[in-house]
mmCIF file of C-alpha atoms in Angstrom:
data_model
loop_
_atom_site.group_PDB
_atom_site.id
_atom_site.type_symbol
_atom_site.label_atom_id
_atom_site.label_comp_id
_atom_site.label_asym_id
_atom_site.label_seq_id
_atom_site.Cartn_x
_atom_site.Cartn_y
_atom_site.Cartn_z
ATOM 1 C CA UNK A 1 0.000 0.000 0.000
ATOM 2 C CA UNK A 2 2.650 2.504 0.869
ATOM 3 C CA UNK A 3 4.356 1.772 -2.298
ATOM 4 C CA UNK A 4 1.539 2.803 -4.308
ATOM 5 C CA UNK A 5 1.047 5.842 -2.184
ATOM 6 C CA UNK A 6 4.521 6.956 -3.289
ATOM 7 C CA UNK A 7 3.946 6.574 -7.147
ATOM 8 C CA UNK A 8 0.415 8.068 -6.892
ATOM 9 C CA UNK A 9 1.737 11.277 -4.905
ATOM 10 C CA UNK A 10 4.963 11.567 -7.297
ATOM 11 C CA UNK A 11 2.975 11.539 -10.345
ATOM 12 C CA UNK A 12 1.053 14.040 -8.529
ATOM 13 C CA UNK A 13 4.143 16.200 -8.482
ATOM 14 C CA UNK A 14 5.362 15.612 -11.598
ATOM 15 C CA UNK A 15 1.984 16.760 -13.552
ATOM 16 C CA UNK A 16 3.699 20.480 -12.420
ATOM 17 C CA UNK A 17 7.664 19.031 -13.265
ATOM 18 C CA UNK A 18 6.879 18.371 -16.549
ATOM 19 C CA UNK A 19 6.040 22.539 -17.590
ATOM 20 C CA UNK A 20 9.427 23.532 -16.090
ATOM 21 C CA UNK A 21 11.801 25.113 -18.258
ATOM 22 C CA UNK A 22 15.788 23.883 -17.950
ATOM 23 C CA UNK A 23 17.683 24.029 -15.605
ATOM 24 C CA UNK A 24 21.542 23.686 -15.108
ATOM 25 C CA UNK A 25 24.441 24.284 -12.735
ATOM 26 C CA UNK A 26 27.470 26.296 -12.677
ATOM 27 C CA UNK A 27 29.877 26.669 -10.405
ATOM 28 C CA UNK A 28 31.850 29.181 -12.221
ATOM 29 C CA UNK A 29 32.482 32.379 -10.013
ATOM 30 C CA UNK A 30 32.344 35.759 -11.993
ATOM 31 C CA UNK A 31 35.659 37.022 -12.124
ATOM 32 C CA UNK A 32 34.630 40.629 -11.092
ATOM 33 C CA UNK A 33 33.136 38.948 -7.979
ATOM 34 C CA UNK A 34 34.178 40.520 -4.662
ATOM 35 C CA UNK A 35 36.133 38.907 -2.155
ATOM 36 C CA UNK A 36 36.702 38.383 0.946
ATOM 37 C CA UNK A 37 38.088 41.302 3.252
ATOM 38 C CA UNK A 38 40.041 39.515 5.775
ATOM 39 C CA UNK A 39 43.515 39.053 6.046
ATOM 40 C CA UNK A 40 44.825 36.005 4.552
ATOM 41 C CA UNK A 41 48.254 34.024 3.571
ATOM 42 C CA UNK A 42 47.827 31.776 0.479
ATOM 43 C CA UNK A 43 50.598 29.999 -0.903
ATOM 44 C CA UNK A 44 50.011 28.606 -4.222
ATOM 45 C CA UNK A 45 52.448 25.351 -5.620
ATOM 46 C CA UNK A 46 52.764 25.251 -9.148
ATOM 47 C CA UNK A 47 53.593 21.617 -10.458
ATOM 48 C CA UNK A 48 56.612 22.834 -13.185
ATOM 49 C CA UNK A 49 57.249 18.636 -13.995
ATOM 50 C CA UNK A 50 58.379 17.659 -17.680
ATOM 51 C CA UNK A 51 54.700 16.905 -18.155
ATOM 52 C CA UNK A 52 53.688 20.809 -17.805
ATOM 53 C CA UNK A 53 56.124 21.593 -21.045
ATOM 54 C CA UNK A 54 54.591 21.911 -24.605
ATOM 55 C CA UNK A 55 52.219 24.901 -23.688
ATOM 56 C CA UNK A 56 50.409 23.371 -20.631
ATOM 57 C CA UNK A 57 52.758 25.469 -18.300
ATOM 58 C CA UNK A 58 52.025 28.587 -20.194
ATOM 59 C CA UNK A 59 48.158 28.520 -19.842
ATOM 60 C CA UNK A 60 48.721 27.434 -15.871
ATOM 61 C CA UNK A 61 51.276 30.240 -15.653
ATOM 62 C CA UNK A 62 48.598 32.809 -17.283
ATOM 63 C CA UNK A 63 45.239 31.198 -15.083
ATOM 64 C CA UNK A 64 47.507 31.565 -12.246
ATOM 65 C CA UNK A 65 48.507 35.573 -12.205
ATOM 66 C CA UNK A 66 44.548 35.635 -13.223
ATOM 67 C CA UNK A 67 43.946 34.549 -9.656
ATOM 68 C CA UNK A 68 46.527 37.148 -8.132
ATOM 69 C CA UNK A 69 44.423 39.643 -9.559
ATOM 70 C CA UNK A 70 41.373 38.338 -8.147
ATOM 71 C CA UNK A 71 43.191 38.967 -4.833
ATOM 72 C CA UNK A 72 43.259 42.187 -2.559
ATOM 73 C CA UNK A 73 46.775 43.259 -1.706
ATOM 74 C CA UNK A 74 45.286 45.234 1.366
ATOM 75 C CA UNK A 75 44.287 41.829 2.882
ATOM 76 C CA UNK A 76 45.717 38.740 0.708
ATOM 77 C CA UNK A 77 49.328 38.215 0.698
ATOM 78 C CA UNK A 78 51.111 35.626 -1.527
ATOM 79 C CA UNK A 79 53.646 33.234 -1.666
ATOM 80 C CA UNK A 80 54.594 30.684 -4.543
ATOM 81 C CA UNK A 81 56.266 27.153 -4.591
ATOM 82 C CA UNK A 82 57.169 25.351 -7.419
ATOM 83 C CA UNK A 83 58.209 22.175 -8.013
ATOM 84 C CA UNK A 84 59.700 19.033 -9.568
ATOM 85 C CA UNK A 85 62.808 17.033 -9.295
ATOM 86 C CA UNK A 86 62.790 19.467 -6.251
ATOM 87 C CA UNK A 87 60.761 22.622 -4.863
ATOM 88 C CA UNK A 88 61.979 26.060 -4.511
ATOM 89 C CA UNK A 89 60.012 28.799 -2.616
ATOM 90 C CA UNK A 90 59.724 31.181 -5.781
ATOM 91 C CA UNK A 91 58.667 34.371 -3.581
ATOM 92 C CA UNK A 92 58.187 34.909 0.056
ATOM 93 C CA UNK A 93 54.471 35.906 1.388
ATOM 94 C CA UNK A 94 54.325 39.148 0.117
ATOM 95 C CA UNK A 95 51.336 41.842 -1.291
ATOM 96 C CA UNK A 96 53.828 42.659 -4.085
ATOM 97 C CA UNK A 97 51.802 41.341 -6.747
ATOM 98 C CA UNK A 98 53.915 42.526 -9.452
ATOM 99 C CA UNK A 99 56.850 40.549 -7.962
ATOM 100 C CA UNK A 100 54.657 37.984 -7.447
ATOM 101 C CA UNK A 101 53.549 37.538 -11.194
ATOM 102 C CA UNK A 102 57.410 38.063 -12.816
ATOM 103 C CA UNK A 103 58.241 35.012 -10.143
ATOM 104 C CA UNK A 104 55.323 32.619 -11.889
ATOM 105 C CA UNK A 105 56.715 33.966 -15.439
ATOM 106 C CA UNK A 106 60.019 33.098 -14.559
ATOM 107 C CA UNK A 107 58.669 29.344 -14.024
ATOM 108 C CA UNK A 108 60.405 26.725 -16.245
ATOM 109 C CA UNK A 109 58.802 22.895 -16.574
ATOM 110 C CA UNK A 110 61.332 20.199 -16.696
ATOM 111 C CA UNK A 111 61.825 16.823 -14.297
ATOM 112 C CA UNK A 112 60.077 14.750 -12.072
ATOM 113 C CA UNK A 113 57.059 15.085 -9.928
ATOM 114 C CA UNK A 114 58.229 15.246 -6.270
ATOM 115 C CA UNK A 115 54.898 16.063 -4.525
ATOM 116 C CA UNK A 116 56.089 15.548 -0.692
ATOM 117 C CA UNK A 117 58.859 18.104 -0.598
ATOM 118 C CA UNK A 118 56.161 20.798 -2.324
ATOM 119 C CA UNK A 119 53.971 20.417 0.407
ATOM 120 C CA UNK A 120 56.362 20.399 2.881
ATOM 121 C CA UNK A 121 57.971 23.344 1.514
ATOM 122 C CA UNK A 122 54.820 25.546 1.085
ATOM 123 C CA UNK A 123 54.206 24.226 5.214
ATOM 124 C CA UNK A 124 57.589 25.077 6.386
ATOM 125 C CA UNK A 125 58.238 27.752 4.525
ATOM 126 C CA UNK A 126 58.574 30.984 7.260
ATOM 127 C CA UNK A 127 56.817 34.052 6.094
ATOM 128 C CA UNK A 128 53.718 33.454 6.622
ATOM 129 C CA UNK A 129 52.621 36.329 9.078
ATOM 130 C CA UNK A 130 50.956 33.929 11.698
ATOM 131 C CA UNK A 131 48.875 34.952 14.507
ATOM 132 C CA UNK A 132 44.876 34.796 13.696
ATOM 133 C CA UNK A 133 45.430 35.138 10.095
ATOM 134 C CA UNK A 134 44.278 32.288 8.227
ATOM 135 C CA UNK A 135 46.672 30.534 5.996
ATOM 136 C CA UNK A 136 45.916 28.307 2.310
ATOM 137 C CA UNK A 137 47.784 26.223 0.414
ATOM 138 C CA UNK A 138 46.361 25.649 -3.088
ATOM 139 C CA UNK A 139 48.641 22.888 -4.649
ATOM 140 C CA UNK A 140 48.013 22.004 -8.491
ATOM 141 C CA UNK A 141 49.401 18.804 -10.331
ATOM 142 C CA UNK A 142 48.896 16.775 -13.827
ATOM 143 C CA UNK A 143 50.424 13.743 -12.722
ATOM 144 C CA UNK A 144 50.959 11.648 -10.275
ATOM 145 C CA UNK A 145 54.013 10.826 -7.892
ATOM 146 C CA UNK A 146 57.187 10.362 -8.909
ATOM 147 C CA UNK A 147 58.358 6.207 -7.966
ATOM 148 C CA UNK A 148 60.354 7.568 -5.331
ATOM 149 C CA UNK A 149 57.882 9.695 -3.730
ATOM 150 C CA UNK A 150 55.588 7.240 -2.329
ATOM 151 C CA UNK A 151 51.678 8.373 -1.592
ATOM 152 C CA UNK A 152 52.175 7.276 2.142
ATOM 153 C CA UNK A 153 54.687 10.475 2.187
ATOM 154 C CA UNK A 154 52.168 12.919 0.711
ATOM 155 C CA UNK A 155 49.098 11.947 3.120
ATOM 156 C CA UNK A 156 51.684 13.147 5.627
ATOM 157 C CA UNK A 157 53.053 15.911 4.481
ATOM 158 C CA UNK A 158 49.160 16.976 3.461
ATOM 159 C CA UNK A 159 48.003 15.448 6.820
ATOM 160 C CA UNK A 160 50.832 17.613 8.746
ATOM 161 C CA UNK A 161 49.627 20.715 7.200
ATOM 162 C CA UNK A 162 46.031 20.346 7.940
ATOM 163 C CA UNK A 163 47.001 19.520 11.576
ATOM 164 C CA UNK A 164 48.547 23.361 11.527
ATOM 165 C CA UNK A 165 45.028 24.102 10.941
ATOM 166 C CA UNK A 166 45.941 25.481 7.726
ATOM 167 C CA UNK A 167 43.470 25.076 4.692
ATOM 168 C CA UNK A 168 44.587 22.781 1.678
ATOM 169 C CA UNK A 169 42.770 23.165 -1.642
ATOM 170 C CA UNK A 170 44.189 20.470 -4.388
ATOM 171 C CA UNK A 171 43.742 20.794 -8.399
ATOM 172 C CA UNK A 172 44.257 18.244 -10.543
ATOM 173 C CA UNK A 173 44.704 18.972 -14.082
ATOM 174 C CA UNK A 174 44.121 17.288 -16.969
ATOM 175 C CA UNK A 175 42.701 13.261 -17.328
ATOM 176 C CA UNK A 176 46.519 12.156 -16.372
ATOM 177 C CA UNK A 177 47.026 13.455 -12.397
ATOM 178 C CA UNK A 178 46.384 11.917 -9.232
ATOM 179 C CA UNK A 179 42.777 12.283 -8.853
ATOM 180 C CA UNK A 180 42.109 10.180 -5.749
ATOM 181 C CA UNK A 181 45.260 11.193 -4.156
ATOM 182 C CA UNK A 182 44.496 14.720 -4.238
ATOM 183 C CA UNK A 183 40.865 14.443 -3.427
ATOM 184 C CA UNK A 184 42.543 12.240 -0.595
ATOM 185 C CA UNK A 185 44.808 15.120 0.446
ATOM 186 C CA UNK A 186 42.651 18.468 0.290
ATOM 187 C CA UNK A 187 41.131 19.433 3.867
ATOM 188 C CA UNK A 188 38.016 18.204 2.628
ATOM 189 C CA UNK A 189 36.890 16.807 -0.894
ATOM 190 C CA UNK A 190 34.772 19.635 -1.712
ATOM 191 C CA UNK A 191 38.165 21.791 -1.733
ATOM 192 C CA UNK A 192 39.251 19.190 -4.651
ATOM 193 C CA UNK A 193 38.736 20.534 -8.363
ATOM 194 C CA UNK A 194 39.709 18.818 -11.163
ATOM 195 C CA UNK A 195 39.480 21.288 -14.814
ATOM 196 C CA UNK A 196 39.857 18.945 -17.661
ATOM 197 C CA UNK A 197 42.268 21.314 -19.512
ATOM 198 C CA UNK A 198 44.720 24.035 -18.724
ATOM 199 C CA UNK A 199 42.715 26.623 -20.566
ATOM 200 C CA UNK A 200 39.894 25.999 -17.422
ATOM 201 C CA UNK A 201 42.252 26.345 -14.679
ATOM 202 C CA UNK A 202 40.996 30.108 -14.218
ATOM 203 C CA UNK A 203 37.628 29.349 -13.905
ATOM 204 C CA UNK A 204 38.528 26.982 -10.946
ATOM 205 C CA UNK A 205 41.022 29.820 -9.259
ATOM 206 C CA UNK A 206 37.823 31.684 -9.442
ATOM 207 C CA UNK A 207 35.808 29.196 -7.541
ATOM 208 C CA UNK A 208 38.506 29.107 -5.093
ATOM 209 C CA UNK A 209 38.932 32.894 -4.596
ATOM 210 C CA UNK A 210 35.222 33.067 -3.732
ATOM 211 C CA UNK A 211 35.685 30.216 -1.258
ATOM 212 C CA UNK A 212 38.464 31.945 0.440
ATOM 213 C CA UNK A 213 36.510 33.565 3.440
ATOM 214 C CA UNK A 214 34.318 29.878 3.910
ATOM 215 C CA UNK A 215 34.861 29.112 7.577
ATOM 216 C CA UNK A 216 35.427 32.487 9.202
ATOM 217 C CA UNK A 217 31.240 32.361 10.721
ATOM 218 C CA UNK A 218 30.086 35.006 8.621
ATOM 219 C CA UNK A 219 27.668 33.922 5.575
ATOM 220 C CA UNK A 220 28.790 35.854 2.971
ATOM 221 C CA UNK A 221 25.737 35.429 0.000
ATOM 222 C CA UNK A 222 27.960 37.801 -2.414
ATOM 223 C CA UNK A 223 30.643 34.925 -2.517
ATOM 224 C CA UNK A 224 27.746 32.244 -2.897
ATOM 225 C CA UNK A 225 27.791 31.012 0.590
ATOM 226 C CA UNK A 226 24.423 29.491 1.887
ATOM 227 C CA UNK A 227 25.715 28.819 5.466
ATOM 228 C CA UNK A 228 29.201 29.285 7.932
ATOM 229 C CA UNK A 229 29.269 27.841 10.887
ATOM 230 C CA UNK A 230 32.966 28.593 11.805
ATOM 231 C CA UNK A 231 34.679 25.263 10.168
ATOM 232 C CA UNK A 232 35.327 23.037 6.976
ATOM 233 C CA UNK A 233 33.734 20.222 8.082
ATOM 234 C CA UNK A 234 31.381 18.316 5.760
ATOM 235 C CA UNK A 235 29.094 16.250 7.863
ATOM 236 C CA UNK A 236 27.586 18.768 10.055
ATOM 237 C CA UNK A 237 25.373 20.199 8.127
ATOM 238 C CA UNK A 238 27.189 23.354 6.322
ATOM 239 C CA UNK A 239 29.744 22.091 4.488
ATOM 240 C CA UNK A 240 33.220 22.755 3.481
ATOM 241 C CA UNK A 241 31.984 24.875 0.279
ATOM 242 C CA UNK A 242 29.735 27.313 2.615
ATOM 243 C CA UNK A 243 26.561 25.225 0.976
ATOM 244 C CA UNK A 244 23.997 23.318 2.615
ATOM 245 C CA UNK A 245 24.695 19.464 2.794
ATOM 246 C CA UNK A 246 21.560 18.102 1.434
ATOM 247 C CA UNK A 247 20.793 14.709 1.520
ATOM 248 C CA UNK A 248 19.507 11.969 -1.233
ATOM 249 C CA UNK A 249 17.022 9.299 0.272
ATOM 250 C CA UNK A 250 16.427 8.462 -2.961
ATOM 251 C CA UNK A 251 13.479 10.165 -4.642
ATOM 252 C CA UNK A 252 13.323 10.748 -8.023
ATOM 253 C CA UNK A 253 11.016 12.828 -10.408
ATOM 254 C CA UNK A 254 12.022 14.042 -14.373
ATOM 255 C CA UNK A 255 12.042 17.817 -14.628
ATOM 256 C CA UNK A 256 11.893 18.928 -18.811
ATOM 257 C CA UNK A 257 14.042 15.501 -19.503
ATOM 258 C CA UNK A 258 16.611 15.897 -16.918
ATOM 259 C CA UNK A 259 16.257 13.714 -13.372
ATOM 260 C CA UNK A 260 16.446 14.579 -10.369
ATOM 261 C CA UNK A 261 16.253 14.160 -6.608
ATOM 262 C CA UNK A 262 14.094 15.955 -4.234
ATOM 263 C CA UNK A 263 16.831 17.244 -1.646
ATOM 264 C CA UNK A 264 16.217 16.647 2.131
ATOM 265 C CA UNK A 265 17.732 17.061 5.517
ATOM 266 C CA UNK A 266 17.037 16.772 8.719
ATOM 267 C CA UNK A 267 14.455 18.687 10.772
ATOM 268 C CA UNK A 268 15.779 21.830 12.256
ATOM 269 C CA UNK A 269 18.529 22.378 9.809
ATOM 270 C CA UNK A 270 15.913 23.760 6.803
ATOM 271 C CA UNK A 271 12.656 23.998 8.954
ATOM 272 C CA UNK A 272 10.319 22.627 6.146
ATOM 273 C CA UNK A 273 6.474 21.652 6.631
ATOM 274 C CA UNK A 274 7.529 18.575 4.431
ATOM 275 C CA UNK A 275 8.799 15.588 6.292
ATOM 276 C CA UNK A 276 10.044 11.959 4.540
ATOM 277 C CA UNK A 277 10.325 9.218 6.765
ATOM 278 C CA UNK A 278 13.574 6.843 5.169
ATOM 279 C CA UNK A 279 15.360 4.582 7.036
ATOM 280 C CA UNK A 280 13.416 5.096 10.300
ATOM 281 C CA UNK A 281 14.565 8.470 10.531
ATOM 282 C CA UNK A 282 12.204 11.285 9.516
ATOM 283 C CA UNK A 283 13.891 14.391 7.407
ATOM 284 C CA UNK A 284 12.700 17.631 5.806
ATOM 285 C CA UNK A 285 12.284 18.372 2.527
ATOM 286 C CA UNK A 286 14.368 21.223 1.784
ATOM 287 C CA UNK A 287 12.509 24.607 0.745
ATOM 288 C CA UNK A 288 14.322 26.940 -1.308
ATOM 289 C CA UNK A 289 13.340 30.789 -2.526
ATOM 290 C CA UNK A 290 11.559 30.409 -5.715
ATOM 291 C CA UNK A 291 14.475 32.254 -8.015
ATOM 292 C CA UNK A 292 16.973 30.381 -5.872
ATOM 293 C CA UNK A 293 19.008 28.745 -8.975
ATOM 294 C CA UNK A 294 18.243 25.067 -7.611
ATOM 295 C CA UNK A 295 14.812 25.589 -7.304
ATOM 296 C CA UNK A 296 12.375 23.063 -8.801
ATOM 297 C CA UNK A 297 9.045 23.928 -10.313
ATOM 298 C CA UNK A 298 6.950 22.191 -7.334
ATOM 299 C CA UNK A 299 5.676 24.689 -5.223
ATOM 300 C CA UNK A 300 4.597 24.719 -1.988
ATOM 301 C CA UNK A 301 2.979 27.467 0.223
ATOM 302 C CA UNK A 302 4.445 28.385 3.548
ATOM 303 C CA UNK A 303 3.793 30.423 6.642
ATOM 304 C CA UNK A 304 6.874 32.633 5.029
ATOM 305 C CA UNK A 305 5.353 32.881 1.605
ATOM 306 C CA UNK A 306 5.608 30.225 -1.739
ATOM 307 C CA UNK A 307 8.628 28.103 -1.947
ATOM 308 C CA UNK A 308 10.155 25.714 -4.257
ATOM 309 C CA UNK A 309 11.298 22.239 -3.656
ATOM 310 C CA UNK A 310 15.154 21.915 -4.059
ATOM 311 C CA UNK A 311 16.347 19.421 -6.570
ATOM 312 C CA UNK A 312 19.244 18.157 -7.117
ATOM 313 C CA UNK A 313 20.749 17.108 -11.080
ATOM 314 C CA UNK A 314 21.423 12.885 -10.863
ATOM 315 C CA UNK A 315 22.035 10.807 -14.001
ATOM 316 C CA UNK A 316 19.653 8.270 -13.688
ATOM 317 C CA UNK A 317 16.653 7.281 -12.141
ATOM 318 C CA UNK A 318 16.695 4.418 -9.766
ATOM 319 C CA UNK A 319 14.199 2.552 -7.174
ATOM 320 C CA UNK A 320 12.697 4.651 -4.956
ATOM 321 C CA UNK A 321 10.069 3.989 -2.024
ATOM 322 C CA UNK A 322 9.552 6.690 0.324
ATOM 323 C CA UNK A 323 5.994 7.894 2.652
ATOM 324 C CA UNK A 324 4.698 11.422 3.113
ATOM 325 C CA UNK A 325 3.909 12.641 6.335
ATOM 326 C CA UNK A 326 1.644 16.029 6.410
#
């Protein structure tokens, strides 16, 4: 019985899904989007390895002073490791910017890929002005470890620097680097980007320039943030990103051809008059503004006005087998 009360309700909904126009993400931050205003060290390791030659260094080197001028020399200052065969701390923390930029011109691919020693380098290295300020690391790599740098030595060094309490965003480039070792390594995996080609590396430096001030307790909706509860942890709720972690209990509806899931979480996090009962645990649906991007087209009135349903995009639709409670 309760299984055909779920397919009766959802084709309910779906009568409504079906006159939706598109809908799509995008993560891409605006590169005229303002930034944070706190004071911040970010040192940024450039992978210069043999594999970065033939033009895929020059597009990295060009993404890269893209994202210095993103910055804000009044708050951000900079400091750049590169590396290979071995790592060499190209500029100390500074808000010289022009420096800054001749140092990532000046860098030259050629060698191995000696991950450990650029992390540990970037860690150790001593300029950064300590105190409250908070301090980044945004390493980028196409490849993967040299033989004689085993992954057991980068967890560590990555593991050492997030025990400083310093944040650690990772970029893979390209369909030949370390994916699951640098997903591994960042502070959390939604600080883990991976652009398919050079020429997209600026787009993610953009991403990561609005994520800067995630963490510091203030929710910032100019950068995109949804939530900050002070940290860049991922299961409590707000996650690493500043976003909402919504759940997937597993419903499914088609909006205009696409399908999706009907995003939950539990009560008190997105009060909702909506609950699901999954798993013997009872959640909310979650209840966006109706402009909010991730909106759906189901609407649902509220003591605080209409809302929409929040989807989220999936790539198939499987099983589901949930019950409505009013």
């Amino acid at each position: 019985m309760a299984q055909q009360i779920s397919r009766k309700i959802f084709s309910i909904l779906c009568i409504g899904v079906f006159l939706c126009t598109s809908f799509s993400f995008s993560e891409k931050a605006e590169a005229d989007s303002p930034l944070c205003e706190n004071n911040i060290d970010i040192t940024l390791i450039i992978d210069r390895s043999g594999s970065m030659g033939g033009g895929y260094l020059t597009d990295v080197v060009t993404a890269t002073k893209g994202f210095v001028d993103l910055l804000n020399p009044l708050f951000h200052e900079i400091a750049i490791v590169s590396f290979s065969d071995t790592a060499t701390l190209d500029a100390d923390m500074t808000n010289d910017y022009t420096f800054v930029k001749s140092q990532i011109d000046a860098i030259v691919p050629g060698g191995g890929t000696y991950m450990t020693t650029a992390l540990t380098t970037a860690h150790l290295q001593p300029t950064w002005r300590g105190g409250s300020t908070p301090e980044v690391i945004v390493f980028l790599s196409d490849g993967i470890p040299s033989w004689d740098d085993p992954p057991s030595d980068v967890r560590q060094a990555a593991t050492d620097i997030k025990n400083d309490g310093i944040t650690l965003f990772t970029i893979g480039l390209g369909p030949n680097a370390d994916h699951e070792l640098l997903k591994e390594i960042a502070t959390s995996p939604n600080l883990y980007y991976h652009p398919e080609t050079a020429e997209d590396v600026l787009a993610t430096y953009q991403i990561i320039a609005a994520n800067l001030c995630c963490g510091n307790t203030v929710v910032e909706p100019d950068l995109t943030e949804e939530c900050d509860d002070g940290n860049l942890i991922d299961t409590d709720g707000c996650n690493s990103a500043c976003k909402w972690d919504y759940k997937d209990v597993g419903i499914r509806v088609v909006e205009n051809g696409q399908t999706i899931s009907i995003a939950v979480e539990k009560p008190g996090a997105l009060p909702s008059p909506l609950k699901i009962s999954k798993g013997g645990n009872i959640f909310d649906i979650a209840l966006v503004d109706i402009t909010d991007p991730a909106a759906s087209s189901i609407r649902i009135q509220t003591a605080g006005g209409i809302k929409a349903i929040r989807k989220i995009v999936l790539p198939e639709v499987p099983d589901f087998y949930v019950r409505i409670f009013n």
